[in-house]
Coordinates of C-alpha atoms in Angstrom, one line a residue:
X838 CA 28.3 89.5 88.3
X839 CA 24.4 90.5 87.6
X840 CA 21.9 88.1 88.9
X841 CA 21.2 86.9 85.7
X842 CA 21.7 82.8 85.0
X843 CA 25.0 82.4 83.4
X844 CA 25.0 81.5 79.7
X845 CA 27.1 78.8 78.7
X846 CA 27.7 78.1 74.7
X847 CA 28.8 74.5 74.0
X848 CA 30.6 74.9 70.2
X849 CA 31.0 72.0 68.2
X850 CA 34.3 70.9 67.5
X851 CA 36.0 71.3 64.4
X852 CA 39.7 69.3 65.4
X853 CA 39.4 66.1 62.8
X854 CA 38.8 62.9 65.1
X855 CA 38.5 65.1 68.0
X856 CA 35.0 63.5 69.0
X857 CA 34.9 64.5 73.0
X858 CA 33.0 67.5 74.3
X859 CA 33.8 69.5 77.5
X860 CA 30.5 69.5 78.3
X861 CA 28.1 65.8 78.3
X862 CA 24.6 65.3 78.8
X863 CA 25.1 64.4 82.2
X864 CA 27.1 67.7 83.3
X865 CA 24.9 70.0 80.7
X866 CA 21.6 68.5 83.1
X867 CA 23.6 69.8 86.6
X868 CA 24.1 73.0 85.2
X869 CA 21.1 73.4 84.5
X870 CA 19.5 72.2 87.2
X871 CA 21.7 74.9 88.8
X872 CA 20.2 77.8 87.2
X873 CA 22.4 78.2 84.2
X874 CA 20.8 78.2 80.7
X875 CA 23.1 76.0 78.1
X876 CA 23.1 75.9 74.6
X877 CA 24.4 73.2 72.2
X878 CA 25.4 73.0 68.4
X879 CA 24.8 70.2 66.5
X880 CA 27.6 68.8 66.1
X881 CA 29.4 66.2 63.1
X882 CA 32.0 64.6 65.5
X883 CA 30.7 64.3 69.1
X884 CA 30.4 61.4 70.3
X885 CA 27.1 62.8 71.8
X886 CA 24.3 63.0 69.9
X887 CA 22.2 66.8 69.9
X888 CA 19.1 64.6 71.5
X889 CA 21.0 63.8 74.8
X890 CA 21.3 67.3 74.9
X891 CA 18.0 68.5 74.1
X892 CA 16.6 65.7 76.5
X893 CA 17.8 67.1 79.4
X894 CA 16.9 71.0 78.5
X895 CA 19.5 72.4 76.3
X896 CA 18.5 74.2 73.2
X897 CA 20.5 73.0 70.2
X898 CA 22.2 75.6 67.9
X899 CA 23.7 75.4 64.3
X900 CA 26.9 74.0 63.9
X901 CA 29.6 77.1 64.2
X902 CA 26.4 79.6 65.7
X903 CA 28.6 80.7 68.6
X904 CA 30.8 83.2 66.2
X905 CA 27.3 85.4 66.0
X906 CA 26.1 84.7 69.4
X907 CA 25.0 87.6 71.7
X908 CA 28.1 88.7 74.0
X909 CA 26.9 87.6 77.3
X910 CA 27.5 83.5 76.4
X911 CA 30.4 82.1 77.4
X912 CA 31.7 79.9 74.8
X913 CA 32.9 76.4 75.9
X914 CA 35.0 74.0 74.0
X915 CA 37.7 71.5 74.4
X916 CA 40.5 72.1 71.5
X917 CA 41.6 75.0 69.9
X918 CA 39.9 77.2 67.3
X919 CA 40.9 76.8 62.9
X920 CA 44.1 78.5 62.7
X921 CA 42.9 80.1 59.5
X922 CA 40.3 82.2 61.2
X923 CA 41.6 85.3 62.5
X924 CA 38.8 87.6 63.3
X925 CA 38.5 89.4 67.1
X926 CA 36.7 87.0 69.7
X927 CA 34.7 89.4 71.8
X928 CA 32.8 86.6 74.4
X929 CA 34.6 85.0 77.1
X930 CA 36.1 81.2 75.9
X931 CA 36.7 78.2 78.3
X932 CA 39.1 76.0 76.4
X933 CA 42.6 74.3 75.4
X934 CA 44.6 77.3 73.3
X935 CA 48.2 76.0 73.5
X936 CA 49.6 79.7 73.9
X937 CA 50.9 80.0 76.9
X938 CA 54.1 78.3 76.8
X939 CA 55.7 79.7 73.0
X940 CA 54.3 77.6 71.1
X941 CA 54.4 78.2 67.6
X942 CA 52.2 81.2 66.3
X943 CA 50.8 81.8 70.3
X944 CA 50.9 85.4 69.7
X945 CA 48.8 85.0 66.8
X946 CA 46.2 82.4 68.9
X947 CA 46.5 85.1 72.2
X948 CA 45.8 88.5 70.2
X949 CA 42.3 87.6 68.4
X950 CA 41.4 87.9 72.6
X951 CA 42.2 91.7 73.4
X952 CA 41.6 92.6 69.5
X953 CA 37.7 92.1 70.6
X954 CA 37.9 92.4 73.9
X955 CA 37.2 89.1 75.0
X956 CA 39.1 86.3 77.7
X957 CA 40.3 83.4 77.5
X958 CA 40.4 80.9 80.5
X959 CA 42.5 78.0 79.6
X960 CA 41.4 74.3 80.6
X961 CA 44.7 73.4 81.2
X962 CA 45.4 76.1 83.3
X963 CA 42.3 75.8 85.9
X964 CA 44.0 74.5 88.8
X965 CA 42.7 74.7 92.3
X966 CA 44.2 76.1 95.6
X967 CA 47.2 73.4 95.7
X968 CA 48.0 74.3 92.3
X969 CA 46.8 71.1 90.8
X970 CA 44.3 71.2 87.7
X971 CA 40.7 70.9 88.3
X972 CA 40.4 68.4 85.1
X973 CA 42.6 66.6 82.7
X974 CA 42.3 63.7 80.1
X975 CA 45.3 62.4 81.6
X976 CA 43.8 58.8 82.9
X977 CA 42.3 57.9 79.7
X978 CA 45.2 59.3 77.6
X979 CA 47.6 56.8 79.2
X980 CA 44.7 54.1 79.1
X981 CA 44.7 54.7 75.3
X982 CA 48.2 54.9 74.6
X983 CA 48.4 51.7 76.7
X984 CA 46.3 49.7 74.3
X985 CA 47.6 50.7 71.1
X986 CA 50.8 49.7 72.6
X987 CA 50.1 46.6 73.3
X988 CA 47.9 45.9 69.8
X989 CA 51.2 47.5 68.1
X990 CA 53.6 44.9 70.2
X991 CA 51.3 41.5 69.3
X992 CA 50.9 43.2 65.5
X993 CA 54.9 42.3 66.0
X994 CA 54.4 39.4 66.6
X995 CA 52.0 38.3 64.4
X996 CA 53.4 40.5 60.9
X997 CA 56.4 40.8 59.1
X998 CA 58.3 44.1 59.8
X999 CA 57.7 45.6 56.2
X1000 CA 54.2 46.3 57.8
X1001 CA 53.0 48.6 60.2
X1002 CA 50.3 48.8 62.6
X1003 CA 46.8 49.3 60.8
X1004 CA 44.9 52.8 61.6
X1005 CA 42.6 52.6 64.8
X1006 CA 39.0 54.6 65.2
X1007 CA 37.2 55.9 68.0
X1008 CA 35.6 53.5 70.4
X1009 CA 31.9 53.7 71.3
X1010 CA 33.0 52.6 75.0
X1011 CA 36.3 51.0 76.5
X1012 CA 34.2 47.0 76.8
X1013 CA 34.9 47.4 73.2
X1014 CA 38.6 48.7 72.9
X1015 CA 39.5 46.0 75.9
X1016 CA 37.8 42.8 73.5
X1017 CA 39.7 44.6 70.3
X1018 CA 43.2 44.4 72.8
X1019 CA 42.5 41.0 73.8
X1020 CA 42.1 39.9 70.7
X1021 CA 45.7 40.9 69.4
X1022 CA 46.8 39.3 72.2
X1023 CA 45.0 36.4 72.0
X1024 CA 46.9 36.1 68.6
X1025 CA 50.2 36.9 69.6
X1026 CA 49.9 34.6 72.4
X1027 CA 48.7 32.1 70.3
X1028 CA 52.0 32.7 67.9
X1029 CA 54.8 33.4 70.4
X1030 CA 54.3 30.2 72.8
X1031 CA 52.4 32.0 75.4
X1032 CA 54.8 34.6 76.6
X1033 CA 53.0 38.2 77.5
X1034 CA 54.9 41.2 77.0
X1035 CA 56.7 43.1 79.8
X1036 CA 55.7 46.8 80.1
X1037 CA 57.6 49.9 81.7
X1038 CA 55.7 52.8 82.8
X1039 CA 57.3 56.1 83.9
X1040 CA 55.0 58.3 85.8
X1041 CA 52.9 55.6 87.1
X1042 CA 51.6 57.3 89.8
X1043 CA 50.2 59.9 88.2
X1044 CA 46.7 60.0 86.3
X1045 CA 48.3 59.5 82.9
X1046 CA 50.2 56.2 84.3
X1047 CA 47.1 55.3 86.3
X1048 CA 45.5 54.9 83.3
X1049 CA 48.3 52.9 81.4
X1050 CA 48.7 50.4 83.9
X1051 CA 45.0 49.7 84.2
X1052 CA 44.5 48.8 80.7
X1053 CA 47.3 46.4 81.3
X1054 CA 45.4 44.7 83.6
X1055 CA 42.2 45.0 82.1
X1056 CA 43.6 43.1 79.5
X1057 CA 45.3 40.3 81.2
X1058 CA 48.9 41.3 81.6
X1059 CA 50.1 40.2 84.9
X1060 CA 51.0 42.6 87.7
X1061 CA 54.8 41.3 87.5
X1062 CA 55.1 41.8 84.1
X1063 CA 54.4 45.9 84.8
X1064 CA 57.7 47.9 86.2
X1065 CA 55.5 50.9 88.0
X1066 CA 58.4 53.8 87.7
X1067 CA 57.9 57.2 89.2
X1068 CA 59.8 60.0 90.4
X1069 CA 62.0 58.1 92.8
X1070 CA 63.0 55.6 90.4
X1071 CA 64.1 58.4 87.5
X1072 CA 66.2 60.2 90.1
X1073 CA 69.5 59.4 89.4
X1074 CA 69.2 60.2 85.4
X1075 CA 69.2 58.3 82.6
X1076 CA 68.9 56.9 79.9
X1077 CA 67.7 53.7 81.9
X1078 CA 68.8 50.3 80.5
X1079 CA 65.9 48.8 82.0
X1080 CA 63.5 50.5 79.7
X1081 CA 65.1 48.3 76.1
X1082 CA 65.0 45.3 78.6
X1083 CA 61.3 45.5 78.7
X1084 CA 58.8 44.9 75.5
X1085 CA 56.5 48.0 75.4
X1086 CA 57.1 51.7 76.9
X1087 CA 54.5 54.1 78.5
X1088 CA 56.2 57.6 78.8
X1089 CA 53.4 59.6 81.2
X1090 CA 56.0 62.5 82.0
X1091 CA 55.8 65.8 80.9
X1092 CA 59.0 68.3 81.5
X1093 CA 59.6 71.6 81.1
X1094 CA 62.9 71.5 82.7
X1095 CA 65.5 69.9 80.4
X1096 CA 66.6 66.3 82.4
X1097 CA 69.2 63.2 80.5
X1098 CA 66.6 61.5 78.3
X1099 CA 64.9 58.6 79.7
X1100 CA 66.2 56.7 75.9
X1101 CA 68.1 57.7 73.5
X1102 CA 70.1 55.9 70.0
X1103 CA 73.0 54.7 72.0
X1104 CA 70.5 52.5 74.4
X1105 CA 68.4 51.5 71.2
X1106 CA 71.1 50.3 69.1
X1107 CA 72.2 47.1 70.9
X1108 CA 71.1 43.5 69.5
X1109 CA 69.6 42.1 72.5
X1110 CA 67.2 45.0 72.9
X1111 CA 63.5 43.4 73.7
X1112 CA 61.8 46.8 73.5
X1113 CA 59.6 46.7 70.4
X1114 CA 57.3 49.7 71.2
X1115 CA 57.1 53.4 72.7
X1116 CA 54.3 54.9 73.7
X1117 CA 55.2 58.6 74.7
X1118 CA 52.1 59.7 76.1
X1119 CA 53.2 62.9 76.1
X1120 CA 54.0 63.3 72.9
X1121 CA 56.4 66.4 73.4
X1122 CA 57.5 66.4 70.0
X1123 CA 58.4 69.5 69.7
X1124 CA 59.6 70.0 73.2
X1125 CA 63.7 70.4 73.5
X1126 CA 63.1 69.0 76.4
X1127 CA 61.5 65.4 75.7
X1128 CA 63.0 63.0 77.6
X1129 CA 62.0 60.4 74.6
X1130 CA 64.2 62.3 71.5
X1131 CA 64.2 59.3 69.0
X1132 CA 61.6 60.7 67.1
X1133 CA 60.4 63.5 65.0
X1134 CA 56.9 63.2 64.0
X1135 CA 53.3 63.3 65.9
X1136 CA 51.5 60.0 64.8
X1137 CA 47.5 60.4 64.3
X1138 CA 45.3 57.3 64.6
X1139 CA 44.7 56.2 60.8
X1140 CA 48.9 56.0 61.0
X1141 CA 49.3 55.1 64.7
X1142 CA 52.8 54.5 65.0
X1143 CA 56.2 55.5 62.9
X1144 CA 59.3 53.2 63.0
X1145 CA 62.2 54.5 64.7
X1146 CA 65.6 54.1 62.8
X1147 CA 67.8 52.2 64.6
X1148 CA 70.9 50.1 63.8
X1149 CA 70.6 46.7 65.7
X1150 CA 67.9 44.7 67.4
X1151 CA 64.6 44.5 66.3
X1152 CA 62.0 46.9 64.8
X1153 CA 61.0 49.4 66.8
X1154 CA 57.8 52.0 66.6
X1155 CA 56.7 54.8 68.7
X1156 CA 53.2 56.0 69.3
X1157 CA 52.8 59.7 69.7
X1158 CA 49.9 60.5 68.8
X1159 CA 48.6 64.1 71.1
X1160 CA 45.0 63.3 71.3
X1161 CA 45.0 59.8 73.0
X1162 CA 41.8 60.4 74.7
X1163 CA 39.4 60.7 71.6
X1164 CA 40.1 57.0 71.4
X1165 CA 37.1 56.8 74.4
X1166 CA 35.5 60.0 73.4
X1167 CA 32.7 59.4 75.8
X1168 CA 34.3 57.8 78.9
X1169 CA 36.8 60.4 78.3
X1170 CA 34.3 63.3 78.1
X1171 CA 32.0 62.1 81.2
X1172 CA 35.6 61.8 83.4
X1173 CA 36.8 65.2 82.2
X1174 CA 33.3 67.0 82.7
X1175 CA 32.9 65.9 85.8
X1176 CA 35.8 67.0 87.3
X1177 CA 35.5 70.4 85.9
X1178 CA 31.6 70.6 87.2
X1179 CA 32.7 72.2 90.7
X1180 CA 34.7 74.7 88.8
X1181 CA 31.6 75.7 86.1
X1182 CA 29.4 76.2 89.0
X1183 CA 31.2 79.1 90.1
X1184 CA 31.3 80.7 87.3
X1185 CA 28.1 83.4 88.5
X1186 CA 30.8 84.0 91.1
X1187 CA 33.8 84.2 88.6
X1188 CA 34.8 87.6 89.4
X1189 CA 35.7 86.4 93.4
X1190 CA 35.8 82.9 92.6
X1191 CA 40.0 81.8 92.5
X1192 CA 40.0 79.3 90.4
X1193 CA 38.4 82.0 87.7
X1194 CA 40.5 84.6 89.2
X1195 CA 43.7 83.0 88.8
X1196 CA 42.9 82.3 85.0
X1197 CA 42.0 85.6 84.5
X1198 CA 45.2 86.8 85.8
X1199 CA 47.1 84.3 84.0
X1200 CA 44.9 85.8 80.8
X1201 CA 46.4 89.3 81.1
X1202 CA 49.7 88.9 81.6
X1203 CA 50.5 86.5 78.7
X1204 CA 47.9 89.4 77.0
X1205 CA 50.6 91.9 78.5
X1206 CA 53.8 90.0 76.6
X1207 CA 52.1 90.8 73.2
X1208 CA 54.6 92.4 71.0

């Protein structure tokens, strides 16, 4: 790499709802306090406003700017570009592309790269020298799903079952969503004699569950009423019984190896079933492998939740919604930047640097399995 400062393209975001940025004010300041010259385009869903940007150095861009930007900027962005655009991407990208594991139309996503000679370097493959990723939205994904699971179980309690629960919106900070929480609670307390829900979290110890089973407690749910599950405790297989004897359902695992489901009809359909509400986290809906099969559809959050069809006990709904995190856009954003920081200040080095060279690697040879 030349001496020259590295170049470092923030685009706006064109996902509807997606409201986070990989880069915030805060991280966009360290960069350039590092040397690194960073622009920004104005922007119609951040959560950040083009001033913090500007107020700490960057120079702010036009809205979509980076498809005519000069070569040597790296474009940085969080989720994945229109599918309807198809023209070559000659710069180097830093973001989310979903193509490395066949998902639908990845060879489509993958070729615009090579076609104008440019790289991609996949967020969600960055990992560091134990093989763990650098940065994830896992903690406020299950934070997220947490709360709409609860607000969904009190709206149980509260509505009839022809209804379902109303559409939620982005949150300028988590104070806010925790009150909003309480509230339904409050309510369904008020309604159901006083009894709080129980809650099952698989993948507890993980950032994802982390998440979940802070918001439980940030909203009052006491510790006992929380079953903490991990890998030990999903060794022997399920589906677990233990999962319809508890009210709400975090699912924080995601598989790639095919395991028994963690719930399936047969455990649903029973009539003493308490569970009233899954949150799959992961949201592996298209996944053979989801250990949650007993539903079909991604949820979004002006239609948060979809009733699952079962045959005895009460209603039940699942939350699958696959951007969780926009929920906090900004919390979510300054906790996600962060962690990535270390990672972006190697990139003058990213020719040596292994967390780069590992990414590049990983670049070419899904490049190389292009029919």
């Amino acid at each position: 790499m030349s001496s020259n400062p590295v170049i470092l393209h923030l685009r706006a975001e064109t996902k509807p709802l997606e409201h986070r940025a990989a880069l915030t004010p805060t991280t966009t300041k360290q960069l350039i306090d590092a040397g690194f010259k960073i622009y920004v385009e104005e922007s119609s869903q951040s959560t950040f406003k083009s001033e913090e940007y500007e107020k700490v150095g960057a120079t702010i861009v036009p809205e979509g700017s980076w498809k005519s930007a000069p070569k040597e900027r790296i474009i940085i962005g969080l989720k994945e570009l229109p599918e309807n655009e198809t023209f070559p991407l000659i710069h180097e990208h830093i973001q989310f592309a979903h193509c490395y594991k066949n998902q639908g139309g990845w060879q489509d996503v993958l070729r615009r790269f090579p076609e104008g000679h440019g790289t991609l370097y996949d967020l969600e493959f960055l990992e560091n020298d134990q093989g763990r990723r650098v940065a994830a939205f896992g903690y406020y994904a299950g934070f997220a799903g947490a709360a709409i699971g609860v607000s969904d179980w009190a709206f149980k309690q509260t509505h009839p079952d022809s209804e379902n629960l109303p559409g939620v919106t982005a949150y300028p900070n988590e104070d806010e969503l925790i009150a909003d929480v309480k509230k339904d609670l409050a309510a369904a307390l008020e309604k159901n004699g006083g009894k709080y829900p129980t809650a099952l979290v698989i993948g507890a110890l993980g950032r994802c569950g982390s998440g979940a089973v802070d918001l439980f407690k940030k909203v009052g749910i006491p510790e006992e009423n929380v079953l903490k599950w991990d890998l030990k405790e999903t060794a022997p297989g399920g589906p677990f019984k233990e999962i319809v004897e508890n009210d709400i359902f975090v699912n924080c695992i995601y598989l790639s190896q095919p395991i028994p489901p963690f719930v399936n009809y047969e455990t649903l359909n029973v009539p003493d079933r308490k569970l009233r509400t899954i949150v799959d986290v992961s949201a592996d809906t298209t996944n053979v492998h989801n250990p949650v099969p007993v539903y079909t559809i991604a949820t979004v959050f002006n239609d948060p939740t979809v009733p699952v069809e079962t045959s005895a006990g009460p209603k039940l709904s699942v939350c699958s919604i696959d951007h969780l995190p926009s929920l906090l856009p900004r919390e979510a954003s300054e906790f996600f930047s962060r962690d990535l920081l270390p990672s972006l200040l190697q990139l003058p080095q990213r020719d040596t640097a292994p967390v780069w060279v590992r990414a590049k690697q990983l670049f070419d040879k899904h490049v190389a399995r292009l029919s």
